[in-house]
Short mmCIF file of C-alpha atoms and ligand atoms in Angstrom, two decimals:
data_model
loop_
_atom_site.label_atom_id
_atom_site.label_comp_id
_atom_site.label_asym_id
_atom_site.label_seq_id
_atom_site.Cartn_x
_atom_site.Cartn_y
_atom_site.Cartn_z
CA MET A 1 -0.11 -0.16 0.04
CA CYS A 2 1.17 3.69 -0.66
CA GLY A 3 1.47 6.56 1.79
CA MET A 4 -1.49 7.69 1.22
CA SER A 5 -4.05 5.53 1.43
CA GLN A 6 -2.12 4.49 4.31
CA VAL A 7 -3.32 7.78 5.69
CA LEU A 8 -6.71 6.89 4.87
CA GLU A 9 -7.26 3.81 7.10
CA ARG A 10 -9.07 3.98 10.52
CA ALA A 11 -5.47 2.06 11.54
CA ARG A 12 -5.01 5.88 11.43
CA ALA A 13 -7.17 7.06 13.66
CA GLU A 14 -6.93 5.26 16.01
CA GLU A 15 -3.19 5.21 16.10
CA LEU A 16 -4.84 8.70 16.87
CA ASP A 17 -6.55 8.71 20.15
CA GLY A 18 -4.65 6.18 21.57
CA ALA A 19 -1.57 9.19 21.67
CA ASP A 20 -3.98 11.57 22.55
CA PRO A 21 -3.68 12.84 26.22
CA LEU A 22 -6.87 14.20 26.14
CA ALA A 23 -9.16 10.66 25.37
CA GLY A 24 -9.90 10.40 28.67
CA TYR A 25 -11.70 13.38 29.56
CA ARG A 26 -14.95 11.48 27.39
CA GLU A 27 -15.75 9.57 30.20
CA ARG A 28 -16.43 12.62 32.14
CA PHE A 29 -19.32 13.14 30.01
CA TRP A 30 -22.95 10.49 30.46
CA LEU A 31 -23.19 9.89 26.39
CA PRO A 32 -24.85 6.44 27.13
CA ASP A 33 -25.34 5.93 24.10
CA PRO A 34 -22.04 3.59 22.32
CA SER A 35 -23.44 3.90 19.10
CA LEU A 36 -24.08 7.86 18.50
CA ILE A 37 -20.98 10.22 17.35
CA TYR A 38 -21.90 13.32 18.59
CA LEU A 39 -20.78 16.46 15.79
CA ASN A 40 -23.22 18.97 17.28
CA GLY A 41 -21.58 19.88 21.03
CA ASN A 42 -20.62 23.65 19.33
CA SER A 43 -24.48 23.41 19.35
CA LEU A 44 -25.49 21.73 22.14
CA GLY A 45 -22.37 20.21 24.06
CA ALA A 46 -22.66 16.59 25.91
CA LEU A 47 -23.04 16.54 29.54
CA PRO A 48 -20.97 16.47 31.97
CA LEU A 49 -21.57 13.85 35.29
CA ALA A 50 -20.10 16.64 37.68
CA THR A 51 -22.97 18.75 36.30
CA LEU A 52 -25.83 15.54 36.57
CA ARG A 53 -24.51 15.85 40.87
CA ARG A 54 -24.21 19.56 41.25
CA VAL A 55 -27.71 20.51 39.63
CA GLU A 56 -29.07 17.14 41.43
CA THR A 57 -27.34 18.98 44.81
CA VAL A 58 -28.33 22.69 43.55
CA ILE A 59 -32.33 20.76 43.36
CA ARG A 60 -32.22 18.50 46.06
CA GLU A 61 -30.51 20.19 48.83
CA GLU A 62 -30.06 23.41 48.39
CA TRP A 63 -33.63 24.32 47.70
CA GLY A 64 -35.10 21.53 49.18
CA THR A 65 -33.48 20.75 52.03
CA ALA A 66 -32.30 24.71 52.51
CA LEU A 67 -34.59 26.21 50.82
CA ALA A 68 -34.55 30.42 50.75
CA ARG A 69 -31.25 30.56 53.46
CA SER A 70 -29.25 29.26 50.33
CA TRP A 71 -30.12 32.63 49.17
CA GLN A 72 -26.40 33.16 51.09
CA HIS A 73 -23.91 31.85 48.74
CA TRP A 74 -27.03 31.74 45.52
CA VAL A 75 -26.11 35.28 45.57
CA ASP A 76 -22.85 35.52 44.76
CA LEU A 77 -22.87 32.70 41.95
CA PRO A 78 -23.30 34.64 39.00
CA ALA A 79 -19.53 36.55 39.65
CA ARG A 80 -17.56 33.44 41.61
CA ALA A 81 -19.09 31.60 38.22
CA GLY A 82 -18.27 34.57 35.67
CA ASP A 83 -14.95 34.74 37.27
CA LEU A 84 -14.50 30.60 36.53
CA VAL A 85 -15.21 31.90 32.95
CA GLY A 86 -13.36 35.00 32.84
CA GLU A 87 -10.30 31.99 32.81
CA LEU A 88 -11.56 30.52 29.84
CA ILE A 89 -10.91 33.98 28.31
CA GLY A 90 -8.15 35.86 29.74
CA ALA A 91 -10.10 38.26 31.51
CA ALA A 92 -9.26 39.10 35.37
CA PRO A 93 -11.82 38.60 38.05
CA GLY A 94 -14.56 41.07 38.66
CA GLN A 95 -15.33 41.49 34.74
CA VAL A 96 -17.38 38.43 33.84
CA LEU A 97 -21.21 37.75 34.87
CA VAL A 98 -23.10 34.97 33.77
CA THR A 99 -26.25 36.54 33.53
CA ASP A 100 -29.21 36.07 31.85
CA ASN A 101 -29.00 34.76 27.98
CA THR A 102 -26.35 35.98 24.65
CA THR A 103 -29.70 37.90 23.08
CA VAL A 104 -30.29 39.98 26.50
CA ASN A 105 -26.67 40.80 27.66
CA LEU A 106 -26.56 41.91 24.52
CA TYR A 107 -28.62 44.27 24.74
CA LYS A 108 -27.09 45.22 27.60
CA LEU A 109 -24.09 45.96 26.74
CA ALA A 110 -24.75 47.41 23.38
CA SER A 111 -27.35 49.46 24.95
CA ALA A 112 -24.49 51.06 27.43
CA ALA A 113 -22.30 51.50 24.77
CA LEU A 114 -23.98 54.39 23.23
CA ASP A 115 -24.64 55.97 26.14
CA ALA A 116 -21.81 56.25 26.65
CA ARG A 117 -20.47 57.65 23.37
CA PRO A 118 -22.98 60.46 22.50
CA GLY A 119 -22.64 61.77 19.08
CA ARG A 120 -22.28 59.62 17.23
CA HIS A 121 -24.35 57.81 15.36
CA VAL A 122 -23.61 54.52 14.17
CA ILE A 123 -23.81 50.63 14.99
CA VAL A 124 -21.30 48.37 12.99
CA THR A 125 -21.88 44.30 12.68
CA ASP A 126 -21.32 42.16 9.24
CA LEU A 127 -23.63 40.39 6.69
CA ASP A 128 -22.49 37.47 8.13
CA ASN A 129 -23.39 38.16 12.12
CA PHE A 130 -25.21 35.32 13.90
CA PRO A 131 -29.21 36.79 13.81
CA SER A 132 -30.14 37.94 17.23
CA ASP A 133 -26.16 39.47 16.79
CA ARG A 134 -27.68 41.77 14.27
CA TYR A 135 -31.56 42.04 15.11
CA VAL A 136 -30.03 44.08 18.61
CA ALA A 137 -28.33 46.19 16.89
CA GLU A 138 -31.42 46.98 14.26
CA GLY A 139 -33.59 47.01 16.75
CA ILE A 140 -31.10 49.33 19.23
CA ALA A 141 -31.23 52.23 16.50
CA PHE A 142 -34.50 51.58 15.28
CA ALA A 143 -35.03 53.52 19.08
CA HIS A 144 -32.05 55.11 18.51
CA GLY A 145 -32.89 56.53 15.33
CA MET A 146 -29.08 55.48 14.37
CA GLU A 147 -27.56 54.05 11.16
CA LEU A 148 -26.63 49.75 10.98
CA ARG A 149 -23.64 49.57 8.80
CA LEU A 150 -23.41 45.88 7.94
CA LEU A 151 -20.09 45.62 6.68
CA PRO A 152 -20.37 42.15 3.47
CA ALA A 153 -17.50 39.65 6.22
CA ASP A 154 -16.66 36.99 3.68
CA ILE A 155 -19.18 33.75 4.33
CA ASP A 156 -16.38 31.10 4.64
CA SER A 157 -12.96 33.46 5.41
CA GLY A 158 -15.15 35.66 7.80
CA ILE A 159 -14.33 39.52 8.73
CA SER A 160 -10.22 40.94 8.26
CA PRO A 161 -9.26 44.47 9.52
CA GLU A 162 -9.33 45.65 6.59
CA LEU A 163 -13.06 45.45 6.04
CA VAL A 164 -13.46 46.99 9.87
CA ARG A 165 -10.91 49.50 8.90
CA ALA A 166 -12.30 50.41 5.72
CA ALA A 167 -16.36 51.19 7.96
CA VAL A 168 -15.46 53.15 11.21
CA ASP A 169 -14.71 56.62 11.25
CA GLU A 170 -15.14 59.74 13.79
CA ASP A 171 -19.88 59.05 13.19
CA THR A 172 -18.41 55.50 15.06
CA ALA A 173 -20.20 53.73 18.39
CA LEU A 174 -19.44 50.58 18.89
CA VAL A 175 -18.58 47.95 16.72
CA SER A 176 -19.50 44.55 17.70
CA LEU A 177 -18.66 41.37 16.46
CA SER A 178 -18.58 37.48 16.58
CA HIS A 179 -14.27 36.47 17.52
CA VAL A 180 -15.76 32.51 15.65
CA ALA A 181 -17.97 32.92 12.82
CA TYR A 182 -21.08 30.50 13.43
CA ARG A 183 -21.89 29.21 9.61
CA SER A 184 -18.32 29.23 8.59
CA GLY A 185 -15.84 28.86 11.94
CA ALA A 186 -14.00 31.35 10.47
CA LEU A 187 -11.41 32.91 13.25
CA ALA A 188 -11.35 37.17 13.54
CA ASP A 189 -8.92 38.68 14.48
CA MET A 190 -9.31 39.91 17.71
CA ALA A 191 -6.27 42.31 18.86
CA ALA A 192 -6.19 43.83 15.47
CA ILE A 193 -9.39 44.30 14.73
CA THR A 194 -10.44 45.97 18.16
CA ALA A 195 -7.05 48.31 18.12
CA THR A 196 -8.75 48.77 14.46
CA ALA A 197 -12.40 49.94 16.92
CA HIS A 198 -9.69 52.02 19.36
CA GLN A 199 -8.34 54.55 17.39
CA ALA A 200 -11.97 55.43 15.36
CA GLY A 201 -12.80 56.15 18.64
CA ALA A 202 -15.08 53.80 19.20
CA LEU A 203 -16.27 50.09 20.86
CA MET A 204 -16.13 47.68 20.90
CA LEU A 205 -18.03 44.91 21.40
CA TRP A 206 -17.15 40.98 20.90
CA ASP A 207 -19.89 37.97 21.31
CA LEU A 208 -17.68 34.39 21.79
CA CYS A 209 -20.64 31.84 21.61
CA HIS A 210 -17.60 29.72 19.74
CA SER A 211 -14.73 30.62 20.82
CA VAL A 212 -15.07 29.92 24.78
CA GLY A 213 -14.05 26.70 25.38
CA ALA A 214 -12.43 26.52 21.91
CA VAL A 215 -10.40 28.59 21.49
CA PRO A 216 -8.14 30.90 24.45
CA VAL A 217 -9.23 34.13 24.71
CA GLU A 218 -7.47 37.27 25.65
CA LEU A 219 -10.56 39.40 26.36
CA ASP A 220 -7.72 41.59 28.74
CA GLY A 221 -5.25 41.10 26.90
CA CYS A 222 -6.43 42.76 23.93
CA ASP A 223 -8.23 45.84 25.83
CA VAL A 224 -11.34 44.90 24.74
CA ASP A 225 -14.00 47.02 26.02
CA LEU A 226 -17.12 44.36 26.54
CA ALA A 227 -17.88 40.34 25.35
CA VAL A 228 -21.05 38.58 25.84
CA GLY A 229 -21.47 34.09 25.53
CA CYS A 230 -23.46 31.00 26.17
CA SER A 231 -22.72 28.91 27.68
CA TYR A 232 -24.67 25.25 26.65
CA LYS A 233 -21.62 25.53 23.13
CA TYR A 234 -18.26 23.96 23.98
CA LEU A 235 -19.18 24.59 28.07
CA ASN A 236 -21.46 22.62 27.76
CA ALA A 237 -23.78 23.85 30.06
CA GLY A 238 -26.90 22.61 28.97
CA PRO A 239 -30.49 24.48 27.54
CA GLY A 240 -30.82 27.29 28.26
CA ALA A 241 -27.98 28.13 30.87
CA PRO A 242 -27.47 31.40 31.79
CA ALA A 243 -24.92 33.37 29.65
CA PHE A 244 -22.14 35.43 30.23
CA CYS A 245 -20.68 39.40 29.74
CA TYR A 246 -17.57 41.19 30.24
CA VAL A 247 -17.19 45.13 30.54
CA ALA A 248 -13.37 45.58 31.43
CA ALA A 249 -12.55 47.40 34.93
CA ARG A 250 -11.77 50.72 33.63
CA LEU A 251 -16.10 50.71 31.74
CA ARG A 252 -17.39 48.92 33.99
CA GLU A 253 -17.79 52.39 36.92
CA VAL A 254 -19.11 54.35 33.80
CA LEU A 255 -21.15 52.93 32.46
CA ARG A 256 -24.85 52.77 32.42
CA GLN A 257 -27.18 49.40 32.43
CA PRO A 258 -29.97 49.87 30.68
CA ILE A 259 -32.02 46.45 32.40
CA TRP A 260 -33.01 48.82 35.96
CA GLY A 261 -33.34 45.53 37.78
CA TRP A 262 -33.44 45.23 41.10
CA PHE A 263 -30.48 42.47 41.13
CA SER A 264 -28.45 45.52 40.35
CA GLN A 265 -29.58 47.99 43.15
CA ARG A 266 -27.03 48.20 45.10
CA ASP A 267 -28.45 47.69 48.79
CA GLN A 268 -30.90 45.23 47.14
CA PHE A 269 -33.24 44.27 50.51
CA ALA A 270 -33.80 48.08 51.26
CA MET A 271 -36.19 47.60 48.46
CA GLY A 272 -35.81 51.82 48.35
CA PRO A 273 -37.61 53.79 46.58
CA ARG A 274 -34.87 54.77 43.71
CA TYR A 275 -32.57 53.08 41.14
CA ASP A 276 -28.55 53.41 42.40
CA PRO A 277 -26.82 51.23 40.41
CA ALA A 278 -24.50 48.25 42.57
CA PRO A 279 -20.90 48.99 42.45
CA GLY A 280 -18.60 46.31 40.17
CA ILE A 281 -19.48 44.08 37.76
CA ALA A 282 -23.12 42.87 39.87
CA LYS A 283 -24.27 46.45 38.22
CA PHE A 284 -24.68 44.54 34.53
CA MET A 285 -27.43 42.64 36.97
CA THR A 286 -31.32 42.21 35.96
CA GLY A 287 -33.52 40.00 38.31
CA THR A 288 -33.81 37.12 40.76
CA PRO A 289 -30.59 34.50 38.21
CA ALA A 290 -30.77 31.09 37.19
CA ILE A 291 -29.16 29.76 40.23
CA ALA A 292 -29.55 25.19 38.88
CA GLY A 293 -28.15 27.04 35.52
CA THR A 294 -25.88 29.25 36.72
CA ALA A 295 -24.08 26.37 38.78
CA ALA A 296 -23.73 23.98 35.32
CA VAL A 297 -21.88 27.24 33.93
CA GLU A 298 -18.94 27.17 36.56
CA GLU A 299 -19.62 22.92 35.99
CA GLY A 300 -18.66 23.32 32.71
CA ALA A 301 -15.62 26.03 33.42
CA ARG A 302 -14.07 23.99 36.54
CA LEU A 303 -13.98 21.14 33.31
CA LEU A 304 -12.22 23.47 30.71
CA LEU A 305 -10.23 24.77 32.77
CA GLU A 306 -8.43 21.56 33.86
CA ALA A 307 -8.56 20.45 31.45
CA GLY A 308 -6.37 23.45 29.56
CA ILE A 309 -7.36 25.56 27.44
CA GLY A 310 -3.97 25.53 25.36
CA ALA A 311 -4.13 21.46 25.02
CA ILE A 312 -7.94 21.71 23.84
CA ARG A 313 -7.18 24.40 21.82
CA ASP A 314 -3.45 21.97 20.53
CA LYS A 315 -6.33 19.33 20.38
CA SER A 316 -9.32 20.93 18.53
CA ALA A 317 -6.40 22.08 15.65
CA ARG A 318 -5.71 18.51 15.58
CA LEU A 319 -9.62 16.86 15.49
CA THR A 320 -10.33 19.72 12.04
CA GLY A 321 -7.14 18.89 10.69
CA TYR A 322 -7.58 15.63 10.42
CA LEU A 323 -11.34 16.24 9.29
CA VAL A 324 -9.57 18.57 6.13
CA GLU A 325 -7.38 15.98 5.46
CA LEU A 326 -9.79 13.85 4.69
CA ALA A 327 -11.60 15.37 3.57
CA GLU A 328 -10.20 16.88 0.81
CA ALA A 329 -9.23 12.36 -0.67
CA TRP A 330 -12.98 11.93 -0.15
CA LEU A 331 -15.56 14.76 0.15
CA GLU A 332 -14.12 17.48 -1.67
CA PRO A 333 -13.58 14.89 -4.80
CA LEU A 334 -17.42 14.02 -4.22
CA GLY A 335 -18.93 17.91 -4.47
CA CYS A 336 -18.25 18.42 -0.97
CA MET A 337 -16.17 21.35 -0.28
CA LEU A 338 -14.57 22.68 2.35
CA ALA A 339 -16.60 27.00 4.16
CA THR A 340 -13.85 27.08 6.64
CA PRO A 341 -10.22 28.59 6.11
CA ARG A 342 -8.03 25.54 5.75
CA GLN A 343 -5.30 27.05 8.33
CA ALA A 344 -5.77 25.91 11.40
CA ASP A 345 -5.02 28.52 12.86
CA ARG A 346 -7.59 31.45 11.08
CA ARG A 347 -10.53 28.99 12.10
CA GLY A 348 -12.50 27.49 15.44
CA GLY A 349 -14.10 24.58 16.36
CA HIS A 350 -16.30 23.35 13.83
CA ILE A 351 -15.74 22.26 10.30
CA THR A 352 -18.77 23.54 7.81
CA PHE A 353 -18.95 22.41 4.31
CA CYS A 354 -21.34 23.49 0.91
CA HIS A 355 -23.36 21.56 -0.66
CA PRO A 356 -26.30 21.53 -3.03
CA ALA A 357 -28.42 19.26 -1.04
CA ALA A 358 -26.54 19.66 2.05
CA GLU A 359 -29.68 19.32 4.20
CA ARG A 360 -30.09 16.06 2.82
CA ILE A 361 -26.92 14.94 3.55
CA ALA A 362 -27.31 16.29 6.93
CA ALA A 363 -30.72 14.27 8.01
CA LYS A 364 -28.99 11.20 6.83
CA LEU A 365 -26.27 11.66 8.46
CA GLY A 366 -29.05 11.33 11.18
CA GLU A 367 -30.29 8.71 10.54
CA ALA A 368 -27.10 6.64 11.35
CA GLY A 369 -26.81 8.84 14.63
CA ILE A 370 -24.57 10.70 13.22
CA ILE A 371 -25.45 13.81 14.83
CA THR A 372 -23.95 16.78 12.58
CA ASP A 373 -26.29 20.43 11.63
CA TYR A 374 -27.28 21.85 9.38
CA ARG A 375 -27.07 25.38 7.88
CA SER A 376 -29.24 27.98 5.69
CA PRO A 377 -28.25 27.88 2.51
CA ASP A 378 -26.20 24.46 1.94
CA ARG A 379 -23.38 24.70 4.55
CA LEU A 380 -23.36 20.82 7.12
CA ARG A 381 -21.28 21.94 9.99
CA PHE A 382 -19.41 18.88 12.04
CA GLY A 383 -18.65 20.13 15.45
CA LEU A 384 -15.80 18.63 16.90
CA SER A 385 -15.65 18.97 20.63
CA PRO A 386 -12.19 18.03 22.34
CA LEU A 387 -13.41 16.54 25.54
CA THR A 388 -15.52 14.74 23.73
CA THR A 389 -15.02 14.41 20.24
CA ARG A 390 -12.39 11.50 19.06
CA PHE A 391 -10.55 10.86 16.14
CA THR A 392 -12.26 7.98 14.98
CA ASP A 393 -15.37 10.11 15.76
CA VAL A 394 -14.41 12.08 12.54
CA TRP A 395 -13.34 9.07 10.37
CA ASP A 396 -16.69 7.49 10.88
CA ALA A 397 -17.97 10.85 10.43
CA ALA A 398 -16.23 10.81 7.29
CA ALA A 399 -16.16 8.15 4.86
CA ALA A 400 -20.56 7.58 5.98
CA THR A 401 -20.61 11.83 5.08
CA ARG A 402 -18.59 10.02 1.34
CA ASP A 403 -20.77 7.88 1.50
CA VAL A 404 -24.52 9.35 1.55
CA ILE A 405 -22.91 11.72 -0.86
CA THR A 406 -22.24 8.82 -3.19
CA CYS A 407 -25.34 6.44 -3.12
CA GLY A 408 -26.74 10.31 -3.67
CA GLY A 409 -27.39 11.55 -0.57
C1 PLP B 501 -25.84 30.36 19.63
C2 PLP B 501 -25.16 31.82 19.49
C3 PLP B 501 -26.30 32.87 20.26
C4 PLP B 501 -26.92 32.12 21.22
O1 PLP B 501 -27.22 33.43 21.62
P1 PLP B 501 -28.85 33.21 23.03
O2 PLP B 501 -29.03 34.73 23.18
O3 PLP B 501 -28.14 32.53 24.32
O4 PLP B 501 -29.80 31.79 22.30
C5 PLP B 501 -25.83 34.01 19.67
N1 PLP B 501 -24.58 34.85 19.21
C6 PLP B 501 -23.87 33.73 18.45
C7 PLP B 501 -22.98 33.67 18.74
C8 PLP B 501 -24.11 31.69 18.54
O5 PLP B 501 -23.52 31.61 18.03
#
């Protein structure tokens, strides 16, 4: 056999799994169906066993037995969980809060940013940004009589610093972008784009939904102003678990949060007549936090921190690289084209292909127990979660995709 065919043998995937320093983490998750190949952790991450135990304790003991007395330690859980998430995204303590969902956090931070840039009337985002990100910006621009500038980001290669540079000026109040593009997985240059926004005098807001737990992020190091992200993708906190928001310490006391709720009040239980915002990151709370979900965020973050974001990124690059290699041999000749940057340091944790029958291929794979997902208009996404995805899963999924397409999928 020649070298090329050996490279494509399943035995190679088995070797890669054997040498994988993170292989043991798969056992830390509740994955009861051994035949299931789950490549959708970029949409809903798997359930850590520690979370199963923790949430049961929260429900049975903290709520069921201790009842309202638990508020003593629940009350600062969103900030404690936020500090743990902060470790994953390069944020020093006191700048991250686990609260609300991503959409609400986008609204809070974008509104606060506009208030802090009076006289400027432009919000910049990109046409291929996630729907909530665009809609919230559109809604705020509408309510304030502002202009929404939508950059023509490339659907496959994402957003470049040059594109942002050409769009910002002295009218720009806020630039709001996703760090990893949800459709293509393209990774934006956070440092360069943030600097570009700042040169124009605008504030910079990053959405980290597809970054946290997959890609190293240095919010403090990149001088980022604001960031949001969800917790149910690579952070594995489960459906409806709260999202997070980051506000740089230098802006924390300056910004005004638009939703004036009692959990962001300085002396919450004084029930006073007027709103007086709490100092610190607590100002970005709204109402009663979702405690069980916040506890799940804490467990998810702990597991990722234990594995180490460096090791996670390293495996992620090798998993996605392996899928690209198999696709070059098997899928691209069949017209299933890579729609993610080929260079590993230009992409996040998932790989996307473009094929006219993408929706049908995803459905056929699903029937065979291989969970991927379809994204409009003709994209097939394979989410590779470093703590649970094996190289053999990648091989099996690539081979099955080839067979589905060959058989008229
Ligand atoms: C998943 C995702 C969201 C989700 O927003 P929610 O309000 O938490 O549902 C937002 N933005 C991006 C970029 C996403 O990938």
